[in-house]
Coordinates of C-alpha atoms in Angstrom, one line a residue:
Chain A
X1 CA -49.5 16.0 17.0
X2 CA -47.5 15.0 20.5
X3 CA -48.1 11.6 19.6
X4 CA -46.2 12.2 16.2
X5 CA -42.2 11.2 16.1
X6 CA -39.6 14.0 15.5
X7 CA -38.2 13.7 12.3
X8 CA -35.9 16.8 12.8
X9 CA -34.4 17.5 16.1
X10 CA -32.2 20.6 16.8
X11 CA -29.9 20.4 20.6
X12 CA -27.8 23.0 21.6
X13 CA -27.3 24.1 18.5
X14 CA -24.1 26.8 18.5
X15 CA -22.2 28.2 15.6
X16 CA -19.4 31.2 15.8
X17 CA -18.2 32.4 12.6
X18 CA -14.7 33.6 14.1
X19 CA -15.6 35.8 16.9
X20 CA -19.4 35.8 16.4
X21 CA -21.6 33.5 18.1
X22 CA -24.1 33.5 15.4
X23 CA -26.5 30.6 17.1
X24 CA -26.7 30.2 21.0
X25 CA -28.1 26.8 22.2
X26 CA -30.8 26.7 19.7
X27 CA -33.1 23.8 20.5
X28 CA -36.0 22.8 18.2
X29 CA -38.3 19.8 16.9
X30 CA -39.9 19.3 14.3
X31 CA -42.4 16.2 14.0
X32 CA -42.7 14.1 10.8
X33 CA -45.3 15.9 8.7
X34 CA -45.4 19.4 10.6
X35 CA -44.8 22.5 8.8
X36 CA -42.6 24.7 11.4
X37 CA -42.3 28.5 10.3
X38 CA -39.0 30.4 11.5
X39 CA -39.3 34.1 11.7
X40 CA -37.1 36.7 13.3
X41 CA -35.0 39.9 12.3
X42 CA -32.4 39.7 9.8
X43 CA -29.3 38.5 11.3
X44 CA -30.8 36.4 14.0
X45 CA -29.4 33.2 12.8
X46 CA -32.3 31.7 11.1
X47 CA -31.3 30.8 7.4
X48 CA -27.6 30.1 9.6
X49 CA -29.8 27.3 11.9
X50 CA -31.5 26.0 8.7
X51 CA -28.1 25.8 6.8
X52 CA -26.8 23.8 9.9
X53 CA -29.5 21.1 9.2
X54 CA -28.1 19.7 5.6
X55 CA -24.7 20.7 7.0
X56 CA -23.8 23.7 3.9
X57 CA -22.9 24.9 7.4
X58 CA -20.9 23.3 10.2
X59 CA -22.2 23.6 13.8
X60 CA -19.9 24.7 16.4
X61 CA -21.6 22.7 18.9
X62 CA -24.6 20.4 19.6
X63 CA -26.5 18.0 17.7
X64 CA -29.2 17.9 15.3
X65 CA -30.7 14.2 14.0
X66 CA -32.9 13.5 11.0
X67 CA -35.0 10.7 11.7
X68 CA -33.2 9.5 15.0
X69 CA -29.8 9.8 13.0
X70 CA -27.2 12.4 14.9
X71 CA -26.6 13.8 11.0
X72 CA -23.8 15.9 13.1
X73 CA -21.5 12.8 13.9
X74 CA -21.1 12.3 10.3
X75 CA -17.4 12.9 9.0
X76 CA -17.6 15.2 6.1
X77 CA -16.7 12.5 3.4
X78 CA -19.9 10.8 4.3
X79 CA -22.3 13.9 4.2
X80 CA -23.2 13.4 0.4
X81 CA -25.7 10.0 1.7
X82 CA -27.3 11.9 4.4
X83 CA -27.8 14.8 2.1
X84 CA -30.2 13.2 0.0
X85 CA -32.5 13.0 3.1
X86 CA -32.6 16.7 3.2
X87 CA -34.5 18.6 0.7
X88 CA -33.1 22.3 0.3
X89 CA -35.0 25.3 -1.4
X90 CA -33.0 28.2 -1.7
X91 CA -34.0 31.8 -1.7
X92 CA -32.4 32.6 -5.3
X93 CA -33.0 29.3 -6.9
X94 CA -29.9 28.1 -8.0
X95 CA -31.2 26.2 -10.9
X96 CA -28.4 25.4 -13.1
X97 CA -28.4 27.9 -16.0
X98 CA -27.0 25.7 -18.7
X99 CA -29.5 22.8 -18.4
X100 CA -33.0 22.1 -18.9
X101 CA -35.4 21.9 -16.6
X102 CA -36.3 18.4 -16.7
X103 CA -32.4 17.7 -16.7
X104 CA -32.9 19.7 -13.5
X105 CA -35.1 18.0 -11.8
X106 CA -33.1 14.4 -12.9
X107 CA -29.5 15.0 -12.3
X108 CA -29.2 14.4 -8.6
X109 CA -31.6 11.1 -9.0
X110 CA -29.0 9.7 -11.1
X111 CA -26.1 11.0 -10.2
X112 CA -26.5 10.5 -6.4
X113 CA -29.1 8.3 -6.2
X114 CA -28.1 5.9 -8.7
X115 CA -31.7 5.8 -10.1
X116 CA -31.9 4.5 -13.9
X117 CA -32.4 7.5 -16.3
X118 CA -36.0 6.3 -17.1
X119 CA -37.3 6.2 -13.6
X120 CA -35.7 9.4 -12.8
X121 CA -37.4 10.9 -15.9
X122 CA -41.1 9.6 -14.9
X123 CA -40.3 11.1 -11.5
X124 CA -39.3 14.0 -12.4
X125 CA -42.1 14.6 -15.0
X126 CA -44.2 13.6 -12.3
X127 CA -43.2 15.9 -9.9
X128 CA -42.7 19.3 -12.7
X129 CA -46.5 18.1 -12.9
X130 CA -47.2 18.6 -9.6
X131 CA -45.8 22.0 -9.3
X132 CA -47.5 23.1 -12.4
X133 CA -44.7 22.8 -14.9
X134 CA -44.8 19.6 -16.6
X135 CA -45.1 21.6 -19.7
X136 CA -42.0 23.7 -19.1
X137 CA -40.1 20.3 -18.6
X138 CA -38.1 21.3 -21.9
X139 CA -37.6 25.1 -21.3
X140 CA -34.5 26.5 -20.1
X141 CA -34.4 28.2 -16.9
X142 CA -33.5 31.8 -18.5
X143 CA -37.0 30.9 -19.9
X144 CA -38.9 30.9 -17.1
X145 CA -40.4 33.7 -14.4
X146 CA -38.5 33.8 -11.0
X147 CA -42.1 31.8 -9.6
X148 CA -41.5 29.5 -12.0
X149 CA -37.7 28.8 -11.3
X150 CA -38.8 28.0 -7.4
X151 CA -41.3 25.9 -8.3
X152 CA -38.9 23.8 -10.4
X153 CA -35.9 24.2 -7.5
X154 CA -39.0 22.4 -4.9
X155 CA -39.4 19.3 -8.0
X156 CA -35.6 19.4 -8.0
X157 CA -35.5 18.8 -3.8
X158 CA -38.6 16.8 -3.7
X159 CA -37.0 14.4 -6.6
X160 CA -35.0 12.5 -3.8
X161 CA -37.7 11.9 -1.4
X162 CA -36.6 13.3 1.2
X163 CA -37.4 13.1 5.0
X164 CA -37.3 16.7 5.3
X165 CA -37.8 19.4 3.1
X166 CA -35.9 23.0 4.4
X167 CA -37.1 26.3 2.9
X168 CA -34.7 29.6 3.4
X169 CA -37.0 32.8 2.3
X170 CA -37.9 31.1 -0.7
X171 CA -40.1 33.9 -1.6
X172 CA -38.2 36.8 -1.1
X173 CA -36.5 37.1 -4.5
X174 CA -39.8 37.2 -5.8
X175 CA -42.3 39.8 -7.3
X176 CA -44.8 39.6 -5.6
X177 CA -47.3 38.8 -7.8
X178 CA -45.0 35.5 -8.1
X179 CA -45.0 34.5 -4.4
X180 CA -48.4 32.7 -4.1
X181 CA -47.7 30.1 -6.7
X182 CA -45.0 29.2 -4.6
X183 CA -46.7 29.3 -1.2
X184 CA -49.6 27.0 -3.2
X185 CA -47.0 24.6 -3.9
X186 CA -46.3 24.7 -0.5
X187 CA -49.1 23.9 0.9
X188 CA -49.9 21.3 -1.2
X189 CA -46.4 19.5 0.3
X190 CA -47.8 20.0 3.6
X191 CA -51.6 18.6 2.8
X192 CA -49.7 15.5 1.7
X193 CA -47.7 15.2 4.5
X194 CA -43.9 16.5 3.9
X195 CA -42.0 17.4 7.0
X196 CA -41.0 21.1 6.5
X197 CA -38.8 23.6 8.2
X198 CA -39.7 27.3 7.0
X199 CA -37.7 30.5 6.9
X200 CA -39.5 33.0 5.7
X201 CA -41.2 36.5 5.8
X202 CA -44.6 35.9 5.0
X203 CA -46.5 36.0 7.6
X204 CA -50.0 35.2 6.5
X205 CA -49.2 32.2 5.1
X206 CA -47.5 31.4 8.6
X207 CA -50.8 32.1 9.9
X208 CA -52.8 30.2 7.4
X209 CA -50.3 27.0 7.3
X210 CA -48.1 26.6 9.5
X211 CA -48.5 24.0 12.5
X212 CA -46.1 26.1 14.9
X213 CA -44.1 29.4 14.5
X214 CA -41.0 29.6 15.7
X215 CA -39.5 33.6 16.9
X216 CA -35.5 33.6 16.7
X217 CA -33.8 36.6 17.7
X218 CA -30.0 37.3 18.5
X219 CA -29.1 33.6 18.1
X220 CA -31.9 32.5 20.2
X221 CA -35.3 30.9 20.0
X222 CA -37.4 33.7 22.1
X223 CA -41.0 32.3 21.4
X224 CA -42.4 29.3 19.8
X225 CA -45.8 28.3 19.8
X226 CA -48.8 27.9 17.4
X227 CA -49.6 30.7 14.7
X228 CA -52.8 31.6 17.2
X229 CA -50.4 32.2 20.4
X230 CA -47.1 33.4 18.2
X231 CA -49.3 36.6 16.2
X232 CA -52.4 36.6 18.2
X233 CA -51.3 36.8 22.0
X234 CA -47.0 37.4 21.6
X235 CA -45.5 37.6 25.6
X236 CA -41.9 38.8 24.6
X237 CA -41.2 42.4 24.1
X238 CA -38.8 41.5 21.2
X239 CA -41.8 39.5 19.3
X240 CA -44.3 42.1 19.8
X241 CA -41.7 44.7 18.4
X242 CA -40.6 42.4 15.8
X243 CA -44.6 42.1 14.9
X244 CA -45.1 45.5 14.6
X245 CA -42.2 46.5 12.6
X246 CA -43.5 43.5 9.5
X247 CA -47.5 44.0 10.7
X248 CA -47.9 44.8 7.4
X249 CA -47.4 41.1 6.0
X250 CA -49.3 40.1 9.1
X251 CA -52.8 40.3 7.8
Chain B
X1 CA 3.6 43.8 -64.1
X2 CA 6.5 44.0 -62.5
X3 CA 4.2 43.6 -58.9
X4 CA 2.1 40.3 -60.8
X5 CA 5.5 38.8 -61.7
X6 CA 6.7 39.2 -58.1
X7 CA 4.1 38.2 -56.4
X8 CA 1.6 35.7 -58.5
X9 CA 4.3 34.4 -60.9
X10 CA 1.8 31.8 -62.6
X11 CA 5.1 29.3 -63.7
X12 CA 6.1 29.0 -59.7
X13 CA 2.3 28.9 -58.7
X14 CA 1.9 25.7 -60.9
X15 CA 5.7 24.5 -60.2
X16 CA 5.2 24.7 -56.2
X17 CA 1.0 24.2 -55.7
X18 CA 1.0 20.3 -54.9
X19 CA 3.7 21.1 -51.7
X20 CA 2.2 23.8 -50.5
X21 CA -1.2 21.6 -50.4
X22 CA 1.0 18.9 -48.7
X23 CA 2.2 21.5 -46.3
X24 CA -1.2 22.7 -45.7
X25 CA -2.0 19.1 -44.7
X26 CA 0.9 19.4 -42.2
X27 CA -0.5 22.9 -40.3
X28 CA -3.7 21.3 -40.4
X29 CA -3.1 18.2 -38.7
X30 CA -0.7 20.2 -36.3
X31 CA -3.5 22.5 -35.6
X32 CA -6.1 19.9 -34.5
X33 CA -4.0 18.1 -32.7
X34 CA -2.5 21.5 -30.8
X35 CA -6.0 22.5 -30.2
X36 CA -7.2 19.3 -29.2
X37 CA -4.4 18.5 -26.6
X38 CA -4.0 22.3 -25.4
X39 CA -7.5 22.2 -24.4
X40 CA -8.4 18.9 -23.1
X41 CA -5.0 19.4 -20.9
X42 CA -5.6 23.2 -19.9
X43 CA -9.5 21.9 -18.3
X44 CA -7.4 19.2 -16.7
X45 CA -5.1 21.4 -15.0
X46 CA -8.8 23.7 -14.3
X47 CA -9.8 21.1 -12.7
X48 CA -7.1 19.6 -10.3
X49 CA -6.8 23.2 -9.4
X50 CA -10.0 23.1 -7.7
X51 CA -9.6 21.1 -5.6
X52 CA -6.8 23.4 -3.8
X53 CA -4.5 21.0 -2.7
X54 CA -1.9 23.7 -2.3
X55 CA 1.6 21.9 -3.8
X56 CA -0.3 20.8 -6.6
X57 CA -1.7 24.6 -7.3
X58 CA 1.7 25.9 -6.7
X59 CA 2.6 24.0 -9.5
X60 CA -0.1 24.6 -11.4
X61 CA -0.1 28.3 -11.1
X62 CA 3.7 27.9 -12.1
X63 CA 3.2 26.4 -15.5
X64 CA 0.3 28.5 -16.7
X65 CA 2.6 31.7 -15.4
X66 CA 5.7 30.4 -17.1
X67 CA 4.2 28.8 -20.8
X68 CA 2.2 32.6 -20.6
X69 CA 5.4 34.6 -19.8
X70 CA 7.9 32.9 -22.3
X71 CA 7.9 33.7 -26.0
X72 CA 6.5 29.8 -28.1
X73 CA 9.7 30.3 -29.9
X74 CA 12.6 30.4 -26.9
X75 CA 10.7 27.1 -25.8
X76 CA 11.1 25.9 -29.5
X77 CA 14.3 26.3 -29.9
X78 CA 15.3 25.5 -26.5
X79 CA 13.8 21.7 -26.4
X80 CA 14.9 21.5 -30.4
X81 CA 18.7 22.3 -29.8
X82 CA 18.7 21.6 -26.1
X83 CA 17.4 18.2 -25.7
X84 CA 19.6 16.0 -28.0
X85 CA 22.8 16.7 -25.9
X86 CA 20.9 15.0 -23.2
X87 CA 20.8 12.4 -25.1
X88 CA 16.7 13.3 -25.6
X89 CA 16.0 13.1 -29.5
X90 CA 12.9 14.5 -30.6
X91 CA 11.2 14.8 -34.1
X92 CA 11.0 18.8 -35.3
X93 CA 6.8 18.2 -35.8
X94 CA 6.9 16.6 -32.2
X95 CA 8.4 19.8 -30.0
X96 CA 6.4 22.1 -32.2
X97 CA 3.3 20.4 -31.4
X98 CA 4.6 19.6 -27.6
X99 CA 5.3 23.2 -27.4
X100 CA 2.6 24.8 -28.9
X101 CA 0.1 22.6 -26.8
X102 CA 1.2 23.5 -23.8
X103 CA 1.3 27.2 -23.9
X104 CA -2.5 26.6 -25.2
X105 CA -2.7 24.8 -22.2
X106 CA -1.5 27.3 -20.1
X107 CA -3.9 29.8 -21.5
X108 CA -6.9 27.3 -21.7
X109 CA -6.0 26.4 -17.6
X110 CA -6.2 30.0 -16.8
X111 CA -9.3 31.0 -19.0
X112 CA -11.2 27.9 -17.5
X113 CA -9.9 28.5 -14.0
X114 CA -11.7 32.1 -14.4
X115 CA -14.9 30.6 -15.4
X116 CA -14.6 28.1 -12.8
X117 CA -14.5 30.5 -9.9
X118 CA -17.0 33.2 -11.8
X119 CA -19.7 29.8 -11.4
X120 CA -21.4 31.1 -8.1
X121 CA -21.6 29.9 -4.7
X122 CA -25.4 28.8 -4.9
X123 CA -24.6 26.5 -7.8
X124 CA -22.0 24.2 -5.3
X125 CA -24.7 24.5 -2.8
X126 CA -27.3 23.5 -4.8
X127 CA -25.3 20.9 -6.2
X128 CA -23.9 19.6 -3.0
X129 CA -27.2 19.6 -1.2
X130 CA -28.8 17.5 -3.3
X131 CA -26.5 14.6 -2.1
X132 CA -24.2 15.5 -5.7
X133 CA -20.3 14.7 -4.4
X134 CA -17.7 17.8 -4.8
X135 CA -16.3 16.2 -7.9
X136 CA -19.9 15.7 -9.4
X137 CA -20.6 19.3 -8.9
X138 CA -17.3 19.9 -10.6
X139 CA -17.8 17.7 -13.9
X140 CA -21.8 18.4 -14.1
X141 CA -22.9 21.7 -12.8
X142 CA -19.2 24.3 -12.8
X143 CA -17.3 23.1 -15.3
X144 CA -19.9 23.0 -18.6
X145 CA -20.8 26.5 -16.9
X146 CA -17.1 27.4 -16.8
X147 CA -16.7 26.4 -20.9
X148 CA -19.3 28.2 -21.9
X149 CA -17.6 31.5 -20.6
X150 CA -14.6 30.1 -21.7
X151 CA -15.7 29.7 -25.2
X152 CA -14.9 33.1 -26.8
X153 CA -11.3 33.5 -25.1
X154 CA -10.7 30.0 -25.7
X155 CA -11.5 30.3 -29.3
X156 CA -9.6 34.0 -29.6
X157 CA -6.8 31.6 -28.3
X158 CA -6.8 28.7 -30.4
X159 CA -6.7 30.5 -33.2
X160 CA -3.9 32.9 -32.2
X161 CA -1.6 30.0 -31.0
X162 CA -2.7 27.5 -34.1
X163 CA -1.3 30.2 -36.0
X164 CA 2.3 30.0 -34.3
X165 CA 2.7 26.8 -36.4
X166 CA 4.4 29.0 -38.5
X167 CA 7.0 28.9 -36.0
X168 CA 7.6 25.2 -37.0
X169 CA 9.8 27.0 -40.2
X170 CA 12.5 27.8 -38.0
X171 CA 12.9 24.2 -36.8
X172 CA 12.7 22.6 -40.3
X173 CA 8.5 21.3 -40.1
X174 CA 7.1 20.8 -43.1
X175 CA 4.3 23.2 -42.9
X176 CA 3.0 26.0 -44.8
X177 CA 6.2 28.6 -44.4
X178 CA 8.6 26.7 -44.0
X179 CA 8.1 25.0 -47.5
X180 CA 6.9 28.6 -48.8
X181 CA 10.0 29.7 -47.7
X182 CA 12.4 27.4 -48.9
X183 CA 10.1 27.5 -52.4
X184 CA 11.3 31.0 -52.5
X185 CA 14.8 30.4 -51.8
X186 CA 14.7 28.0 -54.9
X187 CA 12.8 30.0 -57.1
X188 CA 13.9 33.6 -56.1
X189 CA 10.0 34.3 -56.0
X190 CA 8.5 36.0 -53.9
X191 CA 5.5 34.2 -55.4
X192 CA 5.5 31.0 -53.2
X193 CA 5.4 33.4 -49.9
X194 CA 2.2 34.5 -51.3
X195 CA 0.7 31.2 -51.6
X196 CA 1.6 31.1 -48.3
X197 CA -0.8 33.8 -47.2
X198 CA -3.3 32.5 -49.2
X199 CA -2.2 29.0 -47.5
X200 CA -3.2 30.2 -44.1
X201 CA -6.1 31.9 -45.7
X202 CA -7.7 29.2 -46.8
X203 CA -7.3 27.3 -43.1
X204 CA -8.3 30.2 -41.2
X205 CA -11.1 31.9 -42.3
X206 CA -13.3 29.3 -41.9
X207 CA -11.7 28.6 -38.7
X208 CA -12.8 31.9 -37.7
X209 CA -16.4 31.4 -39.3
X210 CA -16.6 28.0 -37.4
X211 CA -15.4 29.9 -34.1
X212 CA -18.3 32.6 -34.7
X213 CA -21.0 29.4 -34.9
X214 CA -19.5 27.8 -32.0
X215 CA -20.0 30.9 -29.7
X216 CA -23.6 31.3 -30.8
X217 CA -23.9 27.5 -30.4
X218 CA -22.8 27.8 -26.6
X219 CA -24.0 30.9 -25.9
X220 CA -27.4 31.2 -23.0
X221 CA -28.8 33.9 -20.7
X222 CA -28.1 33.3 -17.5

């Protein structure tokens, strides 16, 4: 894994929102193909960090670089290009309402990355397929369940190729009888090697997939390490507490 | 009889039919185009708007206030009577249409501007993360969300304002009323006046039918 080049590196990261400093100093790697799970309490910054990486969010200060590129030197006219590098899955979706889902899936490819409309069709059928959709290609979002909707926003992401795939609670809207397609779809990125950053909630599927696990509290990381170390042996008093308070998703 | 004389005189119906169809030609045409124009304009002005450029909004917010706030008719008669002694000389149908398209502008910018910022933040964000550029979000993703929560106002709209082509009688247009009116002057009928109504009947209704199978067509759960 060591041996592995980062594909997302995070420096120093800070962001104030007026007087709040929401994210202190964060540093953070992530190595091409690694699945890296961010937990923590509500208002610790993570989904803040994440938003950072694709730039929906300005840093205050430090750097972050996607494959060896400092994405925060950019100017803002010239985010759109570096964008398409960075998958986003959102925690409610944000499918747009008024199209279909294969129209979906295809509007970025052509629009932003200028592929012909045939190519981006095959791709995109070929992704819907791969989440377990291609048969809801011609449905309307309003059509389909909440599971269903995330699965199509992850074709939608994955359409551009990305480098780097970023995931903010992209269960939590869900019933729960919904979540595990999702977290399937998930794992099947990570068997075939997709880079992923992970906020998120559930904590067995940290345990079963993630590479490392990464504790954020108060604008800091507090503890990262592998699932085994992060649930099995915590050493800060703030991840222990945090553990017991969600133990339920634990096991 | 006295009330079917008055009203449905069958001598003047046959006497002043072919004008009023001519006329109904006139409201039509007037209508499409006013409709056309107001709306294609008013998602225009939607749109520059959103990009905030704050002069421009200003000016912007001033127009769709103003054409909203002033009676059609004051603007009518202003630009009619008003513009030759600058030396300006415009055609009666011309500042009617003129006119009447922009105040549907004005209500079209401000029903569209609604639905544009009623289009919710995860939509930009989707939209922009996925590499799309502001103004691709705009013209892909917020504004055919924004016309199809426009649709019924818009349609309440067009239909009101289309209607103030009547207006065009006071200026001398050709359309329905004023040649109604003048018929009536002629024939000291009331008769033509009702073929007026019937006129307007004949263009609306279905305007309003249409209108009913354009909402449905539009409409989509969100």
């Amino acid at each position: 894994m060591n041996a592995r080049r980062y594909m997302l590196e995070v420096r120093g990261l800070g962001k104030t929102f007026g007087e709040t400093e929401v994210l202190k100093a964060i540093d953070l790697n992530v190595s091409e193909g690694e699945l890296v799970f961010i937990i923590g309490p509500s208002g610790s910054g993570k989904s803040t960090m994440l938003r950072c990486c694709n730039r929906l969010e300005e840093p205050t200060s430090g750097a972050i670089l996607i494959d060896n590129a400092r994405i925060t030197d950019i100017p803002r006219r010239d985010l759109d290009r570096m964008r398409l590098n960075v998958g986003m899955v959102f925690q409610g979706f944000h499918l747009y309402p008024h199209m279909s889902v294969i129209k979906n899936v295809i509007l970025a490819q052509i629009k932003a990355l200028k592929r012909p409309a045939d190519e981006a069709r095959q791709r995109g059928m070929e992704l819907l397929d791969q989440v377990g959709l291609g048969h809801k290609a011609d449905a309307m979002p309003s059509e389909l369940s909440g599971g269903q909707q995330q699965r199509v926003a992850i074709a939608r992401a994955l359409a551009l190729d990305p480098k780097v795939m970023l995931f903010d609670e992209p269960t939590s809207a869900l019933d729960p009888e919904l979540v595990g397609s999702v977290l399937k779809v998930m794992k099947d990125l990570r068997d075939k090697g997709m880079t992923m950053l992970v906020v998120s909630h559930e904590m067995a599927f940290a345990r079963e997939a993630a590479d490392r696990v990464v504790f954020m509290d108060g604008g800091y990381v507090v503890e990262a390490g592998t699932p085994d170390e992060i649930f099995g042996n915590p050493k800060s008093d703030r991840l222990k507490s945090f553990l017991s308070r969600v133990s339920g998703g634990a096991h | 009889m006295r009330f079917l004389e008055t009203f449905f005189n069958g001598t003047v119906i046959a006497k002043y039919t072919p004008d009023i169809i001519v006329a109904m030609g006139i409201t039509l045409a007037l209508s499409v185009a006013i409709i056309i124009s107001g709306i294609v304009f008013g998602a225009v002005l939607a749109g520059l708007r959103s990009f905030q450029v704050r002069p421009l909004t200003l000016l912007i917010v001033l127009f769709a206030d103003l054409m909203r706030a002033l009676p059609p008719l004051v603007v009518i008669l202003i630009l009619f009577f008003g513009l030759p002694s600058v030396g300006l000389l415009m055609p009666d149908w011309l500042v009617l249409y003129l006119v009447l398209s922009l105040v549907l502008a004005a209500f079209a910018e401000e029903i569209f501007w609604a639905g544009l910022t009623a289009v919710t933040r995860g939509q930009w964000e989707a939209g922009r993360a996925t590499g799309l550029s502001f103004t691709q979000v705009l013209t892909n993703i917020a504004f055919p969300q924004a016309w199809r929560m426009g649709i019924p106002p818009l349609v309440n709209r067009a239909l009101a304002i289309t209607k103030m082509t009547a207006l065009g009688s006071v200026i001398g247009v050709k359309e329905i009323l004023s040649v109604a009116s003048s018929a009536q002057s002629f024939s000291g009928s009331a008769t033509p006046l009702t073929m007026a109504a019937v006129a307007y009947m004949l263009i609306f209704i279905p305007a309003v039918i249409a209108s009913r199978w354009i909402e449905r067509r539009f409409h989509y759960k969100t």
